[in-house]
PDB file of C-alpha atoms in Angstrom:
ATOM      1  CA  MET A   1      51.912  -1.503  15.699  1.00  0.00           C
ATOM      2  CA  LYS A   2      52.129  -0.984  11.923  1.00  0.00           C
ATOM      3  CA  LYS A   3      52.051  -4.740  11.384  1.00  0.00           C
ATOM      4  CA  LYS A   4      48.846  -5.081  13.422  1.00  0.00           C
ATOM      5  CA  ARG A   5      47.264  -2.216  11.510  1.00  0.00           C
ATOM      6  CA  HIS A   6      48.250  -3.827   8.214  1.00  0.00           C
ATOM      7  CA  ILE A   7      46.691  -7.134   9.284  1.00  0.00           C
ATOM      8  CA  PHE A   8      43.511  -5.315  10.362  1.00  0.00           C
ATOM      9  CA  VAL A   9      43.234  -3.527   7.004  1.00  0.00           C
ATOM     10  CA  LYS A  10      43.749  -6.796   5.119  1.00  0.00           C
ATOM     11  CA  CYS A  11      41.066  -8.508   7.202  1.00  0.00           C
ATOM     12  CA  LEU A  12      38.672  -5.609   6.687  1.00  0.00           C
ATOM     13  CA  LEU A  13      39.220  -5.618   2.920  1.00  0.00           C
ATOM     14  CA  GLY A  14      38.760  -9.383   2.880  1.00  0.00           C
ATOM     15  CA  LEU A  15      35.475  -9.042   4.757  1.00  0.00           C
ATOM     16  CA  ILE A  16      34.277  -6.368   2.316  1.00  0.00           C
ATOM     17  CA  VAL A  17      35.120  -8.612  -0.631  1.00  0.00           C
ATOM     18  CA  ILE A  18      33.269 -11.543   0.959  1.00  0.00           C
ATOM     19  CA  LEU A  19      30.211  -9.398   1.649  1.00  0.00           C
ATOM     20  CA  PHE A  20      30.246  -8.006  -1.892  1.00  0.00           C
ATOM     21  CA  CYS A  21      30.549 -11.471  -3.431  1.00  0.00           C
ATOM     22  CA  THR A  22      27.775 -12.779  -1.193  1.00  0.00           C
ATOM     23  CA  ALA A  23      25.492  -9.880  -2.134  1.00  0.00           C
ATOM     24  CA  ALA A  24      26.262 -10.426  -5.825  1.00  0.00           C
ATOM     25  CA  ALA A  25      25.523 -14.134  -5.548  1.00  0.00           C
ATOM     26  CA  VAL A  26      22.225 -13.477  -3.768  1.00  0.00           C
ATOM     27  CA  GLY A  27      21.329 -10.862  -6.376  1.00  0.00           C
ATOM     28  CA  ILE A  28      22.049 -13.265  -9.251  1.00  0.00           C
ATOM     29  CA  PHE A  29      20.074 -16.022  -7.523  1.00  0.00           C
ATOM     30  CA  PHE A  30      16.934 -13.911  -7.080  1.00  0.00           C
ATOM     31  CA  ALA A  31      17.324 -12.327 -10.513  1.00  0.00           C
ATOM     32  CA  ALA A  32      17.271 -15.820 -12.018  1.00  0.00           C
ATOM     33  CA  LYS A  33      14.278 -16.860  -9.917  1.00  0.00           C
ATOM     34  CA  GLY A  34      12.526 -13.635 -10.877  1.00  0.00           C
ATOM     35  CA  TYR A  35      13.124 -14.264 -14.554  1.00  0.00           C
ATOM     36  CA  MET A  36      11.669 -17.754 -14.257  1.00  0.00           C
ATOM     37  CA  MET A  37       8.625 -16.321 -12.461  1.00  0.00           C
ATOM     38  CA  TYR A  38       8.191 -13.725 -15.218  1.00  0.00           C
ATOM     39  CA  ARG A  39       8.524 -16.346 -17.969  1.00  0.00           C
ATOM     40  CA  GLY A  40       6.071 -18.585 -16.164  1.00  0.00           C
ATOM     41  CA  ALA A  41       3.510 -15.796 -15.934  1.00  0.00           C
ATOM     42  CA  ILE A  42       3.666 -14.813 -19.600  1.00  0.00           C
ATOM     43  CA  SER A  43       3.680 -18.462 -20.729  1.00  0.00           C
ATOM     44  CA  GLU A  44       0.241 -18.849 -19.143  1.00  0.00           C
ATOM     45  CA  ARG A  45      -1.095 -15.755 -20.901  1.00  0.00           C
ATOM     46  CA  SER A  46       0.880 -13.029 -22.638  1.00  0.00           C
ATOM     47  CA  ILE A  47       0.959  -9.429 -21.471  1.00  0.00           C
ATOM     48  CA  LYS A  48      -0.926  -8.332 -24.589  1.00  0.00           C
ATOM     49  CA  GLU A  49      -3.692 -10.867 -23.941  1.00  0.00           C
ATOM     50  CA  ARG A  50      -4.017  -9.699 -20.351  1.00  0.00           C
ATOM     51  CA  VAL A  51      -4.080  -6.043 -21.396  1.00  0.00           C
ATOM     52  CA  SER A  52      -6.731  -6.789 -24.004  1.00  0.00           C
ATOM     53  CA  ASP A  53      -8.924  -8.400 -21.328  1.00  0.00           C
ATOM     54  CA  ILE A  54      -8.491  -5.400 -19.008  1.00  0.00           C
ATOM     55  CA  ARG A  55      -9.433  -2.955 -21.745  1.00  0.00           C
ATOM     56  CA  SER A  56     -12.531  -4.970 -22.631  1.00  0.00           C
ATOM     57  CA  GLU A  57     -13.943  -4.707 -19.113  1.00  0.00           C
ATOM     58  CA  GLU A  58     -17.189  -2.772 -18.862  1.00  0.00           C
ATOM     59  CA  ASN A  59     -15.910  -0.014 -16.564  1.00  0.00           C
ATOM     60  CA  PHE A  60     -12.466   0.460 -18.111  1.00  0.00           C
ATOM     61  CA  THR A  61     -11.629   4.171 -18.047  1.00  0.00           C
ATOM     62  CA  PRO A  62      -9.362   5.399 -20.883  1.00  0.00           C
ATOM     63  CA  TYR A  63      -6.652   7.978 -20.290  1.00  0.00           C
ATOM     64  CA  SER A  64      -8.684  10.628 -22.149  1.00  0.00           C
ATOM     65  CA  GLU A  65     -11.416  10.441 -19.487  1.00  0.00           C
ATOM     66  CA  LEU A  66      -9.026  11.118 -16.601  1.00  0.00           C
ATOM     67  CA  SER A  67      -8.570  14.704 -15.465  1.00  0.00           C
ATOM     68  CA  GLU A  68      -5.162  16.307 -15.768  1.00  0.00           C
ATOM     69  CA  PHE A  69      -5.316  17.089 -12.057  1.00  0.00           C
ATOM     70  CA  TYR A  70      -5.846  13.434 -11.146  1.00  0.00           C
ATOM     71  CA  ILE A  71      -3.056  12.291 -13.447  1.00  0.00           C
ATOM     72  CA  ASN A  72      -0.644  14.822 -11.952  1.00  0.00           C
ATOM     73  CA  ALA A  73      -1.713  13.855  -8.436  1.00  0.00           C
ATOM     74  CA  VAL A  74      -1.018  10.156  -8.965  1.00  0.00           C
ATOM     75  CA  ILE A  75       2.335  10.767 -10.633  1.00  0.00           C
ATOM     76  CA  SER A  76       3.399  13.243  -7.948  1.00  0.00           C
ATOM     77  CA  VAL A  77       2.684  10.900  -5.065  1.00  0.00           C
ATOM     78  CA  GLU A  78       3.487   7.528  -6.659  1.00  0.00           C
ATOM     79  CA  ASP A  79       6.279   8.045  -9.198  1.00  0.00           C
ATOM     80  CA  ARG A  80       7.450  11.608  -9.801  1.00  0.00           C
ATOM     81  CA  ARG A  81       9.948  10.556 -12.515  1.00  0.00           C
ATOM     82  CA  PHE A  82       7.396   8.404 -14.341  1.00  0.00           C
ATOM     83  CA  GLU A  83       7.725  10.366 -17.598  1.00  0.00           C
ATOM     84  CA  LYS A  84      11.535  10.145 -17.557  1.00  0.00           C
ATOM     85  CA  HIS A  85      12.462   6.586 -16.618  1.00  0.00           C
ATOM     86  CA  ARG A  86      12.094   3.451 -18.740  1.00  0.00           C
ATOM     87  CA  GLY A  87      10.374   1.290 -16.177  1.00  0.00           C
ATOM     88  CA  ILE A  88      12.866   1.377 -13.302  1.00  0.00           C
ATOM     89  CA  ASP A  89      13.765   4.437 -11.218  1.00  0.00           C
ATOM     90  CA  ILE A  90      17.311   3.836  -9.964  1.00  0.00           C
ATOM     91  CA  ILE A  91      17.202   6.889  -7.675  1.00  0.00           C
ATOM     92  CA  ALA A  92      14.042   5.605  -5.965  1.00  0.00           C
ATOM     93  CA  VAL A  93      15.500   2.098  -5.670  1.00  0.00           C
ATOM     94  CA  VAL A  94      18.666   3.352  -3.948  1.00  0.00           C
ATOM     95  CA  ARG A  95      16.644   5.583  -1.616  1.00  0.00           C
ATOM     96  CA  ALA A  96      14.282   2.725  -0.742  1.00  0.00           C
ATOM     97  CA  LEU A  97      17.190   0.325  -0.179  1.00  0.00           C
ATOM     98  CA  TRP A  98      18.841   2.786   2.196  1.00  0.00           C
ATOM     99  CA  THR A  99      15.569   3.218   4.101  1.00  0.00           C
ATOM    100  CA  ASP A 100      15.105  -0.550   4.344  1.00  0.00           C
ATOM    101  CA  ILE A 101      18.654  -1.016   5.637  1.00  0.00           C
ATOM    102  CA  ARG A 102      18.229   1.705   8.272  1.00  0.00           C
ATOM    103  CA  THR A 103      14.849   0.380   9.459  1.00  0.00           C
ATOM    104  CA  LEU A 104      15.688  -3.311   8.973  1.00  0.00           C
ATOM    105  CA  SER A 105      12.444  -3.789   7.074  1.00  0.00           C
ATOM    106  CA  PHE A 106      10.951  -3.948   3.586  1.00  0.00           C
ATOM    107  CA  ALA A 107       8.823  -0.844   4.179  1.00  0.00           C
ATOM    108  CA  GLU A 108      10.117   0.875   1.040  1.00  0.00           C
ATOM    109  CA  GLY A 109      10.052  -0.809  -2.347  1.00  0.00           C
ATOM    110  CA  GLY A 110      11.023   1.896  -4.817  1.00  0.00           C
ATOM    111  CA  SER A 111       8.499   0.539  -7.299  1.00  0.00           C
ATOM    112  CA  THR A 112       7.555   2.701 -10.258  1.00  0.00           C
ATOM    113  CA  ILE A 113       4.064   3.005 -11.695  1.00  0.00           C
ATOM    114  CA  THR A 114       5.223   0.645 -14.445  1.00  0.00           C
ATOM    115  CA  GLN A 115       6.386  -1.967 -11.928  1.00  0.00           C
ATOM    116  CA  GLN A 116       3.145  -1.693  -9.975  1.00  0.00           C
ATOM    117  CA  THR A 117       1.195  -2.108 -13.203  1.00  0.00           C
ATOM    118  CA  ALA A 118       3.227  -5.230 -13.989  1.00  0.00           C
ATOM    119  CA  LYS A 119       2.456  -6.595 -10.535  1.00  0.00           C
ATOM    120  CA  ASN A 120      -1.268  -5.902 -10.947  1.00  0.00           C
ATOM    121  CA  ILE A 121      -1.395  -7.585 -14.354  1.00  0.00           C
ATOM    122  CA  LEU A 122       0.930 -10.554 -13.856  1.00  0.00           C
ATOM    123  CA  PHE A 123       1.649 -11.334 -10.220  1.00  0.00           C
ATOM    124  CA  THR A 124       0.217 -11.669  -6.736  1.00  0.00           C
ATOM    125  CA  ARG A 125       0.711  -9.072  -3.988  1.00  0.00           C
ATOM    126  CA  GLU A 126       2.892 -11.435  -1.942  1.00  0.00           C
ATOM    127  CA  LYS A 127       6.122  -9.709  -0.905  1.00  0.00           C
ATOM    128  CA  LYS A 128       8.972 -11.872  -2.186  1.00  0.00           C
ATOM    129  CA  LEU A 129      12.354 -10.846  -3.550  1.00  0.00           C
ATOM    130  CA  GLU A 130      11.898 -12.981  -6.657  1.00  0.00           C
ATOM    131  CA  ARG A 131       8.584 -11.252  -7.369  1.00  0.00           C
ATOM    132  CA  LYS A 132      10.296  -7.873  -7.153  1.00  0.00           C
ATOM    133  CA  ALA A 133      12.870  -9.136  -9.640  1.00  0.00           C
ATOM    134  CA  ALA A 134      10.112 -10.485 -11.886  1.00  0.00           C
ATOM    135  CA  GLU A 135       8.484  -7.033 -11.826  1.00  0.00           C
ATOM    136  CA  VAL A 136      11.629  -5.564 -13.347  1.00  0.00           C
ATOM    137  CA  TYR A 137      11.518  -7.860 -16.388  1.00  0.00           C
ATOM    138  CA  ALA A 138       7.796  -7.225 -16.804  1.00  0.00           C
ATOM    139  CA  ALA A 139       8.260  -3.465 -16.427  1.00  0.00           C
ATOM    140  CA  PHE A 140      10.790  -3.405 -19.268  1.00  0.00           C
ATOM    141  CA  ALA A 141       8.367  -5.403 -21.416  1.00  0.00           C
ATOM    142  CA  LEU A 142       5.523  -2.979 -20.673  1.00  0.00           C
ATOM    143  CA  GLU A 143       7.660   0.048 -21.493  1.00  0.00           C
ATOM    144  CA  TYR A 144       8.681  -1.583 -24.776  1.00  0.00           C
ATOM    145  CA  CYS A 145       5.118  -2.408 -25.852  1.00  0.00           C
ATOM    146  CA  TYR A 146       3.135   0.565 -24.521  1.00  0.00           C
ATOM    147  CA  ASP A 147       3.534   4.309 -24.163  1.00  0.00           C
ATOM    148  CA  LYS A 148       3.332   6.180 -20.852  1.00  0.00           C
ATOM    149  CA  ASN A 149      -0.327   7.136 -21.238  1.00  0.00           C
ATOM    150  CA  GLU A 150      -1.287   3.523 -21.884  1.00  0.00           C
ATOM    151  CA  ILE A 151       0.716   2.302 -18.888  1.00  0.00           C
ATOM    152  CA  PHE A 152      -0.853   4.938 -16.660  1.00  0.00           C
ATOM    153  CA  GLU A 153      -4.410   4.035 -17.662  1.00  0.00           C
ATOM    154  CA  LEU A 154      -3.633   0.341 -17.090  1.00  0.00           C
ATOM    155  CA  TYR A 155      -2.306   1.205 -13.652  1.00  0.00           C
ATOM    156  CA  VAL A 156      -5.338   3.118 -12.411  1.00  0.00           C
ATOM    157  CA  ASN A 157      -7.715   0.581 -13.942  1.00  0.00           C
ATOM    158  CA  THR A 158      -6.092  -2.335 -12.097  1.00  0.00           C
ATOM    159  CA  ALA A 159      -5.140  -0.670  -8.795  1.00  0.00           C
ATOM    160  CA  TYR A 160      -6.977  -1.436  -5.561  1.00  0.00           C
ATOM    161  CA  PHE A 161      -8.587   1.586  -3.898  1.00  0.00           C
ATOM    162  CA  GLY A 162      -9.885  -0.015  -0.725  1.00  0.00           C
ATOM    163  CA  SER A 163     -13.431  -0.905   0.369  1.00  0.00           C
ATOM    164  CA  GLY A 164     -13.635  -3.579  -2.329  1.00  0.00           C
ATOM    165  CA  TYR A 165     -13.113  -1.147  -5.224  1.00  0.00           C
ATOM    166  CA  TYR A 166     -10.741  -2.196  -8.022  1.00  0.00           C
ATOM    167  CA  GLY A 167     -10.077   0.372 -10.738  1.00  0.00           C
ATOM    168  CA  ILE A 168     -10.563   4.122 -10.793  1.00  0.00           C
ATOM    169  CA  TYR A 169     -14.105   3.978 -12.175  1.00  0.00           C
ATOM    170  CA  ASN A 170     -15.417   1.690  -9.434  1.00  0.00           C
ATOM    171  CA  ALA A 171     -13.593   3.717  -6.765  1.00  0.00           C
ATOM    172  CA  SER A 172     -14.940   7.026  -8.077  1.00  0.00           C
ATOM    173  CA  MET A 173     -18.502   5.720  -8.296  1.00  0.00           C
ATOM    174  CA  GLY A 174     -18.216   3.881  -4.982  1.00  0.00           C
ATOM    175  CA  TYR A 175     -16.850   6.753  -2.933  1.00  0.00           C
ATOM    176  CA  TYR A 176     -18.345   9.769  -4.717  1.00  0.00           C
ATOM    177  CA  LYS A 177     -21.187   8.501  -6.940  1.00  0.00           C
ATOM    178  CA  LYS A 178     -19.674  10.103 -10.030  1.00  0.00           C
ATOM    179  CA  PRO A 179     -17.378   9.031 -12.905  1.00  0.00           C
ATOM    180  CA  PRO A 180     -13.655   9.900 -12.744  1.00  0.00           C
ATOM    181  CA  SER A 181     -14.015  12.766 -15.234  1.00  0.00           C
ATOM    182  CA  GLU A 182     -16.277  14.622 -12.771  1.00  0.00           C
ATOM    183  CA  LEU A 183     -14.095  14.358  -9.667  1.00  0.00           C
ATOM    184  CA  SER A 184     -13.289  17.609  -7.898  1.00  0.00           C
ATOM    185  CA  PRO A 185      -9.595  18.357  -7.238  1.00  0.00           C
ATOM    186  CA  TYR A 186     -10.035  17.351  -3.587  1.00  0.00           C
ATOM    187  CA  GLU A 187     -11.731  14.072  -4.528  1.00  0.00           C
ATOM    188  CA  ALA A 188      -9.085  13.383  -7.167  1.00  0.00           C
ATOM    189  CA  ALA A 189      -6.324  13.969  -4.597  1.00  0.00           C
ATOM    190  CA  MET A 190      -8.107  11.643  -2.185  1.00  0.00           C
ATOM    191  CA  LEU A 191      -8.221   8.795  -4.714  1.00  0.00           C
ATOM    192  CA  ALA A 192      -4.636   9.454  -5.782  1.00  0.00           C
ATOM    193  CA  GLY A 193      -3.522   8.988  -2.190  1.00  0.00           C
ATOM    194  CA  VAL A 194      -5.529   5.865  -1.407  1.00  0.00           C
ATOM    195  CA  ILE A 195      -3.563   3.533  -3.702  1.00  0.00           C
ATOM    196  CA  ASN A 196      -0.415   3.555  -1.535  1.00  0.00           C
ATOM    197  CA  ALA A 197      -2.180   1.872   1.401  1.00  0.00           C
ATOM    198  CA  PRO A 198      -5.873   1.227   0.668  1.00  0.00           C
ATOM    199  CA  SER A 199      -6.692  -0.324   4.037  1.00  0.00           C
ATOM    200  CA  VAL A 200      -5.212   2.715   5.813  1.00  0.00           C
ATOM    201  CA  TYR A 201      -6.270   5.651   3.629  1.00  0.00           C
ATOM    202  CA  SER A 202      -9.728   4.533   2.494  1.00  0.00           C
ATOM    203  CA  PRO A 203     -12.248   7.279   3.384  1.00  0.00           C
ATOM    204  CA  ASP A 204     -14.593   4.512   4.539  1.00  0.00           C
ATOM    205  CA  GLU A 205     -12.027   3.149   6.989  1.00  0.00           C
ATOM    206  CA  ASN A 206     -10.469   6.257   8.528  1.00  0.00           C
ATOM    207  CA  ILE A 207     -11.559   9.658   7.248  1.00  0.00           C
ATOM    208  CA  GLY A 208      -9.007  11.420   9.466  1.00  0.00           C
ATOM    209  CA  LEU A 209      -6.040   9.590   7.917  1.00  0.00           C
ATOM    210  CA  ALA A 210      -7.605   9.959   4.470  1.00  0.00           C
ATOM    211  CA  LYS A 211      -7.696  13.743   4.905  1.00  0.00           C
ATOM    212  CA  GLN A 212      -4.082  13.764   6.077  1.00  0.00           C
ATOM    213  CA  ARG A 213      -3.178  11.801   2.973  1.00  0.00           C
ATOM    214  CA  VAL A 214      -4.892  14.404   0.764  1.00  0.00           C
ATOM    215  CA  SER A 215      -2.650  17.069   2.315  1.00  0.00           C
ATOM    216  CA  GLN A 216       0.413  14.910   1.580  1.00  0.00           C
ATOM    217  CA  VAL A 217      -0.675  14.451  -2.047  1.00  0.00           C
ATOM    218  CA  LEU A 218      -1.171  18.195  -2.507  1.00  0.00           C
ATOM    219  CA  GLU A 219       2.220  18.903  -0.906  1.00  0.00           C
ATOM    220  CA  ARG A 220       3.878  16.539  -3.393  1.00  0.00           C
ATOM    221  CA  MET A 221       2.083  18.280  -6.247  1.00  0.00           C
ATOM    222  CA  VAL A 222       3.413  21.622  -5.029  1.00  0.00           C
ATOM    223  CA  GLU A 223       6.934  20.166  -4.753  1.00  0.00           C
ATOM    224  CA  ASN A 224       6.649  18.844  -8.320  1.00  0.00           C
ATOM    225  CA  GLY A 225       5.517  22.228  -9.587  1.00  0.00           C
ATOM    226  CA  VAL A 226       2.160  21.095 -10.991  1.00  0.00           C
ATOM    227  CA  ILE A 227       0.129  23.319  -8.644  1.00  0.00           C
ATOM    228  CA  THR A 228       0.951  26.309  -6.466  1.00  0.00           C
ATOM    229  CA  LYS A 229       0.873  26.429  -2.673  1.00  0.00           C
ATOM    230  CA  LYS A 230      -2.024  28.868  -2.966  1.00  0.00           C
ATOM    231  CA  LYS A 231      -3.999  26.398  -5.092  1.00  0.00           C
ATOM    232  CA  ALA A 232      -3.314  23.588  -2.623  1.00  0.00           C
ATOM    233  CA  ASP A 233      -4.568  25.727   0.263  1.00  0.00           C
ATOM    234  CA  GLU A 234      -7.686  26.654  -1.696  1.00  0.00           C
ATOM    235  CA  ILE A 235      -8.451  22.964  -2.334  1.00  0.00           C
ATOM    236  CA  ILE A 236      -8.052  22.094   1.350  1.00  0.00           C
ATOM    237  CA  ASN A 237     -10.036  25.085   2.584  1.00  0.00           C
ATOM    238  CA  GLY A 238     -12.773  24.515   0.025  1.00  0.00           C
ATOM    239  CA  ALA A 239     -13.320  20.998   1.351  1.00  0.00           C
ATOM    240  CA  GLU A 240     -13.651  22.056   4.966  1.00  0.00           C
TER     241      GLU A 240
END
């Protein structure tokens, strides 16, 4: 009996080692492919050149023209540790990986605002493992060259907000006929929530889901301590 148990343990340990080595090999493979994708992207045009072009666009909205409420809303719902990490949020990555394993899908990505900015500036939206790896290299480069405020303004100026609107200015004018600086807290929460899934949460596509998303954004803001529950309720009730 003991001999059989010993054999079973040895086989189990051997299987674990094989799985670990396989996972490591796959990780190294896609990390290498991701690095080549990143190098290919910046060889065409550097990050600084791309950023310069974005900032020169007519409707580029600088950080100073974004309300504190909108900034807090986006950070709360998209990347709550944005101010603390250096491009990659390990906690979010582990949580997303666990969710993906449980659901057998790639529903969660764990991407930070910096990674999403890198994707918007350098890569396509195609979901590939090598692109996710390439985002990591680009995110580190962005964090090295730009401060958090600059990265945030690049993010909201390149994000897609649904209904054909790219960038916070076009989304604000398109949905509410006003510049970002004049958005009400409810409107700001609405646009903060759209980015996650523009085709789902666009007010033009499904106002019911868009309103639900606003509630989720405000709940995250309460959890992050940037507004009170009373303030969140006032914003919701004031919009009804």
